[in-house]
Structure formats: C-alpha cells, structure tokens
mmCIF file of C-alpha atoms and ligand atoms in Angstrom:
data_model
loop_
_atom_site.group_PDB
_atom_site.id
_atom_site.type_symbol
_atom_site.label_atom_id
_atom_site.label_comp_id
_atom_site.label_asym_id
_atom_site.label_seq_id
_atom_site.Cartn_x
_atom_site.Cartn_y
_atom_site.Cartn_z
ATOM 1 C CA UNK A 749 132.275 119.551 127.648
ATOM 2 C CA UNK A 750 129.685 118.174 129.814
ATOM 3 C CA UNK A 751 129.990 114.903 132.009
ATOM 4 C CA UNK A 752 127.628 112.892 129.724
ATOM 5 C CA UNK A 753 129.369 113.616 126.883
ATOM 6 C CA UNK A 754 132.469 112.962 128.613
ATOM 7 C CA UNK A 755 131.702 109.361 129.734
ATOM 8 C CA UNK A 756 130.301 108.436 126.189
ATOM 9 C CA UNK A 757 133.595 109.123 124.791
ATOM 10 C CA UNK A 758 134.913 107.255 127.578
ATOM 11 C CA UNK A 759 132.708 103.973 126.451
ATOM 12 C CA UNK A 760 133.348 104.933 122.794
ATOM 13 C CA UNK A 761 136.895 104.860 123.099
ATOM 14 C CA UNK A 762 136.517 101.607 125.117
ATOM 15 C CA UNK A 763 134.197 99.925 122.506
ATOM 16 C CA UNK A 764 131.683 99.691 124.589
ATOM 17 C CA UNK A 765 128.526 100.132 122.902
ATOM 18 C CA UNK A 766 126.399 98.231 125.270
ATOM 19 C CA UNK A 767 126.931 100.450 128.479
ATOM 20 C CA UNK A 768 127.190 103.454 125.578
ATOM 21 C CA UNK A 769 123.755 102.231 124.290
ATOM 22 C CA UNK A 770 122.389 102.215 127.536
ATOM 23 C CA UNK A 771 123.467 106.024 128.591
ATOM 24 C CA UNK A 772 121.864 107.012 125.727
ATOM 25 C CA UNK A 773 118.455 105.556 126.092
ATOM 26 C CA UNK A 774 118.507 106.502 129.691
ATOM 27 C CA UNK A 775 118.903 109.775 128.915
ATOM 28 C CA UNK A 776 116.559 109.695 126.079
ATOM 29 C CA UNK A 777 113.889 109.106 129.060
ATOM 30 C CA UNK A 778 113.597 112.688 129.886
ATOM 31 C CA UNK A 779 115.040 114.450 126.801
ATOM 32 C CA UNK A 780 114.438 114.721 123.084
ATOM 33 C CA UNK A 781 116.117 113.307 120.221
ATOM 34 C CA UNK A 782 117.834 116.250 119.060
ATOM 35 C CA UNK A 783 119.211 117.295 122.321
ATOM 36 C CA UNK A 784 120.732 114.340 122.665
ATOM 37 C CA UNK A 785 122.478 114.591 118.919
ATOM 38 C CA UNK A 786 123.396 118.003 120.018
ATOM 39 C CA UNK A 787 124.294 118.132 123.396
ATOM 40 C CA UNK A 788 125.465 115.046 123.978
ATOM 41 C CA UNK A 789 126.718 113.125 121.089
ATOM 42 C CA UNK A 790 128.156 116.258 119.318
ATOM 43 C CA UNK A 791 130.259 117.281 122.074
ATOM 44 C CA UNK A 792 131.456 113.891 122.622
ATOM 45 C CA UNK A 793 132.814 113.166 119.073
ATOM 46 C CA UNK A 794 134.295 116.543 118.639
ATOM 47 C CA UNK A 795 136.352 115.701 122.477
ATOM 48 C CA UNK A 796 137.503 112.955 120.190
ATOM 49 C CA UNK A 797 138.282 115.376 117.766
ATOM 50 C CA UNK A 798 141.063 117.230 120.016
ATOM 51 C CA UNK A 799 142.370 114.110 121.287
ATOM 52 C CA UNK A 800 143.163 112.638 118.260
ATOM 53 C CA UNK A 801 144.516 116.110 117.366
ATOM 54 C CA UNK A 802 146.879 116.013 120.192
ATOM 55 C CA UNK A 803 147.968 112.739 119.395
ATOM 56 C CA UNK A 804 146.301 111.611 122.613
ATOM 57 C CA UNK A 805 144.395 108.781 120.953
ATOM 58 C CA UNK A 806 145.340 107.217 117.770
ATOM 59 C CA UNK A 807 143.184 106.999 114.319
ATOM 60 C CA UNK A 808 142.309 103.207 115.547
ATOM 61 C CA UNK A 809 140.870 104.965 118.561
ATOM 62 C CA UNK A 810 138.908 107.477 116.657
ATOM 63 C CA UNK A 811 137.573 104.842 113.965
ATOM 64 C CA UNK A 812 136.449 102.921 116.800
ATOM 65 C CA UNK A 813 134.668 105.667 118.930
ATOM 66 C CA UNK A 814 133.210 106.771 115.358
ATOM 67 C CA UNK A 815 131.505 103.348 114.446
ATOM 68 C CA UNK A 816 129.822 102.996 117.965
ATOM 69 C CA UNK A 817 128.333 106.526 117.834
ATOM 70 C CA UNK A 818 127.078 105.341 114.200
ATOM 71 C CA UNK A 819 125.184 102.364 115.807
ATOM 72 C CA UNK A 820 123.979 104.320 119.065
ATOM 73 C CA UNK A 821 122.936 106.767 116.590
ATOM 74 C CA UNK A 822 121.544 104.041 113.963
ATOM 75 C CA UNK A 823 119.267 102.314 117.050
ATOM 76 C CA UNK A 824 117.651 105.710 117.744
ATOM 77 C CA UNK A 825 116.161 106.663 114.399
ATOM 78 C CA UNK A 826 112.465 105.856 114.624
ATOM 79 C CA UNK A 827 111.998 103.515 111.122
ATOM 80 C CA UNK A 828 108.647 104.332 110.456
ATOM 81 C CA UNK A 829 106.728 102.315 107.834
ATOM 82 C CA UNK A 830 105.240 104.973 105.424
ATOM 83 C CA UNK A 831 101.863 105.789 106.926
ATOM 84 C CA UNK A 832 100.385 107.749 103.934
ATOM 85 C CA UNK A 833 101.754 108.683 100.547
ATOM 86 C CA UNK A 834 101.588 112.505 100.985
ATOM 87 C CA UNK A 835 104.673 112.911 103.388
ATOM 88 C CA UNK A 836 107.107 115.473 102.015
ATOM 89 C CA UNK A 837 110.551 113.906 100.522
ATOM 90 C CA UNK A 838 114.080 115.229 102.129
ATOM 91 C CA UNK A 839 116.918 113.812 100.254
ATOM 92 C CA UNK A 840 120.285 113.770 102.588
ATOM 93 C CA UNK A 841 124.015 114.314 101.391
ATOM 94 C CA UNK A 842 127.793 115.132 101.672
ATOM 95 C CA UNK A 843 129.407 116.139 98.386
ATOM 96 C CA UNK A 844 132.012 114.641 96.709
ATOM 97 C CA UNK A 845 135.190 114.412 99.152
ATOM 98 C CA UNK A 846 133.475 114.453 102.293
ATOM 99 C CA UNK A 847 133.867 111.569 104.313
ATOM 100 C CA UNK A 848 132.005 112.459 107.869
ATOM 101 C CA UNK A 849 128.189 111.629 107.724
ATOM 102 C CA UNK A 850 127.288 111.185 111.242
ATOM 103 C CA UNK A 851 126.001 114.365 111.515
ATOM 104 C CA UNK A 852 123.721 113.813 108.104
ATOM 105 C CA UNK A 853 122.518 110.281 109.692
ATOM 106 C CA UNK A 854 121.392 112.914 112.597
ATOM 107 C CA UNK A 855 119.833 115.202 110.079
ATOM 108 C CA UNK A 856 118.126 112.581 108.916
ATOM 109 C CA UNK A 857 116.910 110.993 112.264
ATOM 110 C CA UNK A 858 115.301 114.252 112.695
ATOM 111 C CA UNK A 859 113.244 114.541 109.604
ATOM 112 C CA UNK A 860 111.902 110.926 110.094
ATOM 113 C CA UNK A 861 110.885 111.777 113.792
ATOM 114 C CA UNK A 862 108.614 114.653 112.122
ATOM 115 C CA UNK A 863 107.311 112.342 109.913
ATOM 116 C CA UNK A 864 109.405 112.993 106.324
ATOM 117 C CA UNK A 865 110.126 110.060 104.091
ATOM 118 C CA UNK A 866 113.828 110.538 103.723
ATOM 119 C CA UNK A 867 116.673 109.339 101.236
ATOM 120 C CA UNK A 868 119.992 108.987 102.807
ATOM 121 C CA UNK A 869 122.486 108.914 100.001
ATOM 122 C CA UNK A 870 125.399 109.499 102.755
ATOM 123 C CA UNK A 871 128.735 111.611 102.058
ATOM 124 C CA UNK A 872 130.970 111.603 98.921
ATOM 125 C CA UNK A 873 127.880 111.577 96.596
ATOM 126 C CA UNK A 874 129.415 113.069 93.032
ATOM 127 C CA UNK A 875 126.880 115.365 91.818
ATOM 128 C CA UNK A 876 126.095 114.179 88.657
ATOM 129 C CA UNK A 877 124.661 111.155 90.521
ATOM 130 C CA UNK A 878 123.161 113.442 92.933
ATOM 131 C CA UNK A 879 121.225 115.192 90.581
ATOM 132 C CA UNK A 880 120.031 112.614 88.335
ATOM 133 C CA UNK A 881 118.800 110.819 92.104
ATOM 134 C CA UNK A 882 116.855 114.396 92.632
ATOM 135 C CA UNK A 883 115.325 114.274 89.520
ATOM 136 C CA UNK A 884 113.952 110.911 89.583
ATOM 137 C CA UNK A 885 112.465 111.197 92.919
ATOM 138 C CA UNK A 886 111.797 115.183 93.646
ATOM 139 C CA UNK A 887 112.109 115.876 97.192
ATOM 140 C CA UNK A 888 111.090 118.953 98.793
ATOM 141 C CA UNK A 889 113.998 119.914 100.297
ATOM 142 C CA UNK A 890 117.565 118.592 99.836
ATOM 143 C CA UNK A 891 120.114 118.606 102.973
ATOM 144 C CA UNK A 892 123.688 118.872 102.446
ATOM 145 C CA UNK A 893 126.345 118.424 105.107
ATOM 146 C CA UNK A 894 130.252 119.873 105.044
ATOM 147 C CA UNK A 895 133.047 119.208 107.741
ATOM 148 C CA UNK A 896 135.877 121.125 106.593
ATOM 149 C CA UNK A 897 135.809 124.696 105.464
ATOM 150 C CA UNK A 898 137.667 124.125 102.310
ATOM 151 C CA UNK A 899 134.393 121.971 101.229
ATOM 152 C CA UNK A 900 132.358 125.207 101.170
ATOM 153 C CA UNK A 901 132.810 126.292 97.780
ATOM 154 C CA UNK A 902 131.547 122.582 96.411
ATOM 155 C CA UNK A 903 128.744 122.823 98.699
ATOM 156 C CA UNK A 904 128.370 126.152 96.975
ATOM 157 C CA UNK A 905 128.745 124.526 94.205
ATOM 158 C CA UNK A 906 125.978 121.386 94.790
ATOM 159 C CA UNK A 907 123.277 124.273 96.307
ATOM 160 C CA UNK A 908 123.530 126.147 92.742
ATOM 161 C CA UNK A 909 123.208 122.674 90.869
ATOM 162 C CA UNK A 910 119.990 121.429 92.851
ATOM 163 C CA UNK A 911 118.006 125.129 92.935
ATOM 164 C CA UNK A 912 118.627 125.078 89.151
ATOM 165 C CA UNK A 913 116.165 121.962 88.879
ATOM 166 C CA UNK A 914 112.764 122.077 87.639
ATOM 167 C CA UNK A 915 111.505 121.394 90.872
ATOM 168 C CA UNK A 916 113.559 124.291 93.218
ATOM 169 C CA UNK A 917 113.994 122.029 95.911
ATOM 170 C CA UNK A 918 114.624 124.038 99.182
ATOM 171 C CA UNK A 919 118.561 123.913 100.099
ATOM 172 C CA UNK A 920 119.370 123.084 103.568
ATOM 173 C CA UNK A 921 123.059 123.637 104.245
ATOM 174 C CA UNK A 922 124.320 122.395 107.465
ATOM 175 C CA UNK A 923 127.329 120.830 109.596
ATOM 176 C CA UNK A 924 130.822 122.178 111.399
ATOM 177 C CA UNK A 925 132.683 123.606 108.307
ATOM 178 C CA UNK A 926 129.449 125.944 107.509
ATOM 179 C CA UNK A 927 128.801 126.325 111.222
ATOM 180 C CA UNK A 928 131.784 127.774 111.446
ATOM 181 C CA UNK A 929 132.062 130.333 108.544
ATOM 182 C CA UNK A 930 131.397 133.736 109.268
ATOM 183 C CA UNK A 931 130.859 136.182 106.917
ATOM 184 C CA UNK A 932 128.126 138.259 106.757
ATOM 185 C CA UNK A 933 126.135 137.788 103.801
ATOM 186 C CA UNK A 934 122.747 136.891 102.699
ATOM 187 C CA UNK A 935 121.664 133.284 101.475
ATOM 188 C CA UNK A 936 120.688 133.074 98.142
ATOM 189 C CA UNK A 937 116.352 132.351 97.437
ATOM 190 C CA UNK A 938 115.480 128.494 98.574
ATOM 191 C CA UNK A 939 119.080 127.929 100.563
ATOM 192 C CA UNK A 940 118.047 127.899 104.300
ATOM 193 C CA UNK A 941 121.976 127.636 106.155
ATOM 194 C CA UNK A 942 121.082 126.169 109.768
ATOM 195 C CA UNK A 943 123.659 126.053 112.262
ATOM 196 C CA UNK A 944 122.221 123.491 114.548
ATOM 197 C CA UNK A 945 119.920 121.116 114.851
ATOM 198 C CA UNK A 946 117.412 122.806 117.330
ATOM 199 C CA UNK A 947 117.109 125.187 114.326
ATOM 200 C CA UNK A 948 116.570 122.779 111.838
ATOM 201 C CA UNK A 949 113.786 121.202 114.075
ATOM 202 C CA UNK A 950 112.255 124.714 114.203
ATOM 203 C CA UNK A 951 112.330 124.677 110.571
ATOM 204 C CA UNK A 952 111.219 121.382 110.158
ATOM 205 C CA UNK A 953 107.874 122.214 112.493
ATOM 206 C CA UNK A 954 107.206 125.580 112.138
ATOM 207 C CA UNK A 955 108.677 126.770 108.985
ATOM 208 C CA UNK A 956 110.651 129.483 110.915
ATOM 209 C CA UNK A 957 113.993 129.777 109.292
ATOM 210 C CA UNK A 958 116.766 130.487 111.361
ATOM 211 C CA UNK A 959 117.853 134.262 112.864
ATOM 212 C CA UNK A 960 121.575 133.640 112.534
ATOM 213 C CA UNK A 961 123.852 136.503 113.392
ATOM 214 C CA UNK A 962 125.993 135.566 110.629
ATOM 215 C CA UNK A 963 125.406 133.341 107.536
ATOM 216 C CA UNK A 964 127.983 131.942 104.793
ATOM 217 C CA UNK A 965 128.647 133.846 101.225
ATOM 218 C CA UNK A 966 127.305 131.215 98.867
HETATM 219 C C1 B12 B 1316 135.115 110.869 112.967
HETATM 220 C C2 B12 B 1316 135.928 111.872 112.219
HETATM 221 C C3 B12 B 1316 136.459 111.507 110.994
HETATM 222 C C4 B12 B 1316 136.109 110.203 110.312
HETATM 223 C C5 B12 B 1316 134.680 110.371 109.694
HETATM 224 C C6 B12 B 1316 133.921 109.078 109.661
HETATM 225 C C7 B12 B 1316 132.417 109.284 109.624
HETATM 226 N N1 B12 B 1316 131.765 108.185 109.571
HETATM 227 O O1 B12 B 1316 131.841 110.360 109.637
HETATM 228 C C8 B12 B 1316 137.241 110.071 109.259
HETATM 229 C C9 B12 B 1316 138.341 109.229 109.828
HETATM 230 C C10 B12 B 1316 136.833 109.511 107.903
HETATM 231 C C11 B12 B 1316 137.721 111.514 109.173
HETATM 232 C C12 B12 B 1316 138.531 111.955 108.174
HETATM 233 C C13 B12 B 1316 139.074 113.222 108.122
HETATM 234 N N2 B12 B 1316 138.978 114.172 109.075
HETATM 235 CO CO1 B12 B 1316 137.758 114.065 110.486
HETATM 236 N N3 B12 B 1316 136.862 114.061 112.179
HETATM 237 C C14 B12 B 1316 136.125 113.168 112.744
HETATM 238 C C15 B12 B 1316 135.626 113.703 114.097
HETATM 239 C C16 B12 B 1316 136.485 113.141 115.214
HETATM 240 C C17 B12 B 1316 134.182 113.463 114.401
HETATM 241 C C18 B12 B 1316 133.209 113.841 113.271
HETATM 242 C C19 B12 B 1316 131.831 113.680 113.794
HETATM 243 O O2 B12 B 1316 131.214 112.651 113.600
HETATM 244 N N4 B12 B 1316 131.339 114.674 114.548
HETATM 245 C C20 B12 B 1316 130.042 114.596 115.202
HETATM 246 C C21 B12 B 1316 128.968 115.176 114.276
HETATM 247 C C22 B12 B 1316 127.592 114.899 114.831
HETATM 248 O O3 B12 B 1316 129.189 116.575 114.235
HETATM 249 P P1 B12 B 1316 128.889 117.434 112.931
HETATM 250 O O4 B12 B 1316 129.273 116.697 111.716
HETATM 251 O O5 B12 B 1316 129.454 118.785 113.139
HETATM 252 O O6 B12 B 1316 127.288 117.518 112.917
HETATM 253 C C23 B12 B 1316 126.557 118.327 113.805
HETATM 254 C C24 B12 B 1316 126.228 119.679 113.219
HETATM 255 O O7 B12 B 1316 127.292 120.215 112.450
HETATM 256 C C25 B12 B 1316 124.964 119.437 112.449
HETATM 257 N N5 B12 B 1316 125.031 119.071 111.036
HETATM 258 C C26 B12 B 1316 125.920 118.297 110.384
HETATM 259 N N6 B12 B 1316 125.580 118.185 109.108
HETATM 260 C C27 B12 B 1316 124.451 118.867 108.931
HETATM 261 C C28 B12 B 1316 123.667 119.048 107.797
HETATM 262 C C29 B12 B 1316 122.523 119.815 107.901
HETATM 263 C C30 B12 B 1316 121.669 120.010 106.693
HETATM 264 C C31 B12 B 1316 122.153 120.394 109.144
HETATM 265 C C32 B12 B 1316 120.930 121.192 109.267
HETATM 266 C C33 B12 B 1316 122.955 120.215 110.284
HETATM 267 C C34 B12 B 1316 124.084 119.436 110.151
HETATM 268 O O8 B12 B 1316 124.337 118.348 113.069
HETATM 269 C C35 B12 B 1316 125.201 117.654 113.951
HETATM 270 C C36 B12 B 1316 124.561 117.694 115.299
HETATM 271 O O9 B12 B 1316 125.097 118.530 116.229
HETATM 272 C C37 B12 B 1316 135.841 115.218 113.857
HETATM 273 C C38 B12 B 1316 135.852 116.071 115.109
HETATM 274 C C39 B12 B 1316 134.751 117.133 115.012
HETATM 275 N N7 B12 B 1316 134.954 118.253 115.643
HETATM 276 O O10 B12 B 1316 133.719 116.921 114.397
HETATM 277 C C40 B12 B 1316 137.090 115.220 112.986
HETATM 278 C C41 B12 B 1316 137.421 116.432 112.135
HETATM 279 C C42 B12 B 1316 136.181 117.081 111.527
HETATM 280 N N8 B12 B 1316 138.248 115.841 111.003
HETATM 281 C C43 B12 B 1316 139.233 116.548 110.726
HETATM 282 C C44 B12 B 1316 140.157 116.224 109.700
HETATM 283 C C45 B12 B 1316 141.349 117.133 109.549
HETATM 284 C C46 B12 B 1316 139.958 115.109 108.881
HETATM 285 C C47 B12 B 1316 140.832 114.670 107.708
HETATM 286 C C48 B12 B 1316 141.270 115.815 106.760
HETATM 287 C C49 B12 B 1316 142.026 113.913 108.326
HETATM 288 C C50 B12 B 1316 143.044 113.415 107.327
HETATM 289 N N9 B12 B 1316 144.197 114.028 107.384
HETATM 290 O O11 B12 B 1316 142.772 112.560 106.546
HETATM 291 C C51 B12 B 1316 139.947 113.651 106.994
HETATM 292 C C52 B12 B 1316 139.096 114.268 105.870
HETATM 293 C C53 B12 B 1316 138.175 113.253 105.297
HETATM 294 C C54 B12 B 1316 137.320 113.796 104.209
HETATM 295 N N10 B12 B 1316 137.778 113.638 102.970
HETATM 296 O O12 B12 B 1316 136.259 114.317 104.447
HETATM 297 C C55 B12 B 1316 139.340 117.811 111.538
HETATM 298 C C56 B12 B 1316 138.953 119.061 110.759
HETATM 299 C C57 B12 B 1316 139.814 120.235 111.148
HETATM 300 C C58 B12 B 1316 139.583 121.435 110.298
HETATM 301 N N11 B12 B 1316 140.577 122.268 110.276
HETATM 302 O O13 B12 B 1316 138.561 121.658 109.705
HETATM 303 C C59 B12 B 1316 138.431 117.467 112.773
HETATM 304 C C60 B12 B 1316 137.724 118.672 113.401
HETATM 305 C C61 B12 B 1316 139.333 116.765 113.824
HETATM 306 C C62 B12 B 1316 140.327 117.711 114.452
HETATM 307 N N12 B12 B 1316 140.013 118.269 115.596
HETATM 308 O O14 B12 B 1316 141.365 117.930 113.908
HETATM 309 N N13 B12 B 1316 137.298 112.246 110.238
#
C-alpha cells in the first residue's frame, strides 16, 4: 500500500475527516478524480479490510473509517445542475444482499464528471424494484456493483433481467468480487465487465471496452 493511502486510513480510523478531507483535495490538485478513487481511497479501505480481518481493529473501527470515506467521497462528486436534456442516463446498483456501495458512489462520481445524469439507487436494491425503476426512466447503461464472490450468480442473475428489457440497456458489471473472478469466458452481447475504474473512464470517453485477460462466466 502506498503512504497516502496509508495515512488516510490513519485519519479514517481516527475520525478525522477534516485533516482526511484536506489530503484528499490536496492531492486532487495535481491528480484526477479517478486516480484518487483508485489509488488512493481503494487501497486505503481494503488496508482496513485486513485489519479488521486480523482482528487488529474492531467493526466500530471499520464503520467509522467507512462513513468518513463516504463523506470525503460524497464532497468530491461534482453536482452538476442538468445543463441540457440530451445527456445519456446511467442508473447505479448493488443487488439484493449487498451491503458495500462505496465503490458504486465512485462509479457514479465518475459518470457525473463526464457529464451523465445518473440515478444512484445504492446496494440491496431487490430486482423487481430495480426493474420497474429501469423501465420508468430508461437509462443507457445500467452499473451494477458486487463485493463478495458468492454475489456473482445474482449479479448474473440482475444482468439477464435488465438486457431482457425493451430498451437493452448496456450492462456494466464492476467491483472486488467480479474483479476478482477468473475464468476465462466471454461476456454475453451488451454486458461490458470492467475491472477498474481507469477502464470504465475509457469506456465512458471513448467507447473502448476493456482488453481484460480474463473476464467472468455470466
Ligand atoms: C466497509 C466494508 C463493509 C461495510 C460496507 C459499508 C458500505 N457502506 O459500503 C459493512 C460493514 C456493511 C460490510 C459488511 C460485510 N463485509 Co465487508 N468490507 C468492507 C471493506 C472494509 C471496505 C469496502 C469498501 O468500501 N472498499 C472500497 C471500495 C472503493 O472498493 P470496491 O468496492 O472494490 O470498489 C472499487 C472497484 O471494485 C470498483 N467498483 C466497485 N463497484 C463497481 C461497479 C462498477 C460498475 C465498476 C465499473 C467498478 C466498480 O470501483 C472501486 C474503485 O477502485 C472491505 C474491504 C475490501 N477489500 O473492500 C470489506 C470486505 C469486502 N467485507 C467482507 C466481508 C466478509 C463482509 C461481511 C460478509 C462481514 C459479515 N460477516 O457480516 C458483510 C457482508 C455484507 C453484505 N451483505 O454485503 C470481506 C469479503 C471477503 C471475501 N471473502 O470476499 C472484505 C474483503 C473484508 C475482509 N478483508 O475480510 N463490509
């Protein structure tokens, strides 16, 4: 893990969110957005991760350290008001069971900084509710988020539901459990699987899916 990362899990596990506040927009001086979701932030949570493994900090610990990356992450979305009506619709989401959205509130930090009018439904959306959200307001693409590697097959599960729409909305599968997975396979028409976010910014402005050396078996 890098130093930065290292010191805001220091101040997360202290509570301090105004020194952890400040790291972050000092850093944001001289670097994008996404590196610091991905190279900063990412590494620092999952460090929290092990610790709380080991038993080195307890769940308190962890809640705390989660709820001030949530606002450091919170103040850094750009918020926008909608400039024109024509910006393409991303609707964000963690299927039923999943509890850890930071990484989706990153996901959709991203598509606002390129200019997409996003709906943030968060995780543990069941997907009958999911669906009849999609179909009222048709986004483009939908973005779903797993943790855990035994939430694949609902993912799978979700991707299936939402391409079978009227609208084939592009799939966007993302986060650690599907990071993870490795089995080589090829994604199923309209389900992009990104591993990381420098990839899903590529998407987002160029189109260019990602070259993975592996994918999941969805
Ligand atoms: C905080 C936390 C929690 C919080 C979540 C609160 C919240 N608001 O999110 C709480 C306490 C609820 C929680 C609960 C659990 N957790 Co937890 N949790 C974590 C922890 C420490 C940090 C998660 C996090 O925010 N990471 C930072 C984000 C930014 O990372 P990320 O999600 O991977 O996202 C990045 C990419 O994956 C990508 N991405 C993510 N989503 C998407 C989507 C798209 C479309 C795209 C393109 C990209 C993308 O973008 C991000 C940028 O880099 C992790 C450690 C870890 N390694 O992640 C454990 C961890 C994931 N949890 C773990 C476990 C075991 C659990 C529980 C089962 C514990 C329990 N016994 O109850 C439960 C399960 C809850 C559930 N039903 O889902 C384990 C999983 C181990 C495993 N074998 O898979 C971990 C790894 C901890 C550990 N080391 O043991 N957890």
């Amino acid at each position: 893990m890098n130093s930065k990362s290292k010191e805001l899990a220091d101040l997360f596990l202290a509570g301090d969110e105004k020194q952890a506040l400040q790291l972050v927009q000092t850093y944001l001086e001289n670097h994008t957005k996404d590196e610091l979701y991905q190279l900063v932030l990412t590494p620092a949570m999952y460090w929290i991760g092990e610790l709380w493994e080991k038993n080195i900090i307890t769940v308190a610990d962890e809640h705390l350290a989660t709820a001030i990356c949530d606002f450091v992450v919170s103040v850094t979305e750009v918020r926008r008001p909608a400039l024109n009506s024509h910006k393409k619709k991303v609707m964000v989401l963690g299927p039923e069971g999943e509890d850890h959205y930071i990484g989706l509130k990153m996901v959709s930090s991203l598509f606002k900084e390129n200019g997409w009018e996003v709906q943030y439904l968060g995780p543990n959306l069941p997907l009958d509710a999911a669906i009849d959200s999609a179909n009222r307001w048709q986004p483009e693409v939908i973005a779903l988020s797993a943790a855990l590697a035994y939430r694949l097959p609902i993912l799978k599960e979700y991707a299936v539901a939402f391409r079978a729409l009227d609208f084939k909305p592009t799939i966007i599968l993302g986060g650690r459990a599907v990071s993870l997975a490795n089995w080589p396979a090829s994604e199923p028409e309209g389900t992009i699987i990104v591993k990381e976010l420098d990839q899903l910014k590529k998407w987002i402005q160029t189109g260019k899916e990602p070259d993975n050396d592996f994918s999941i078996s969805i």
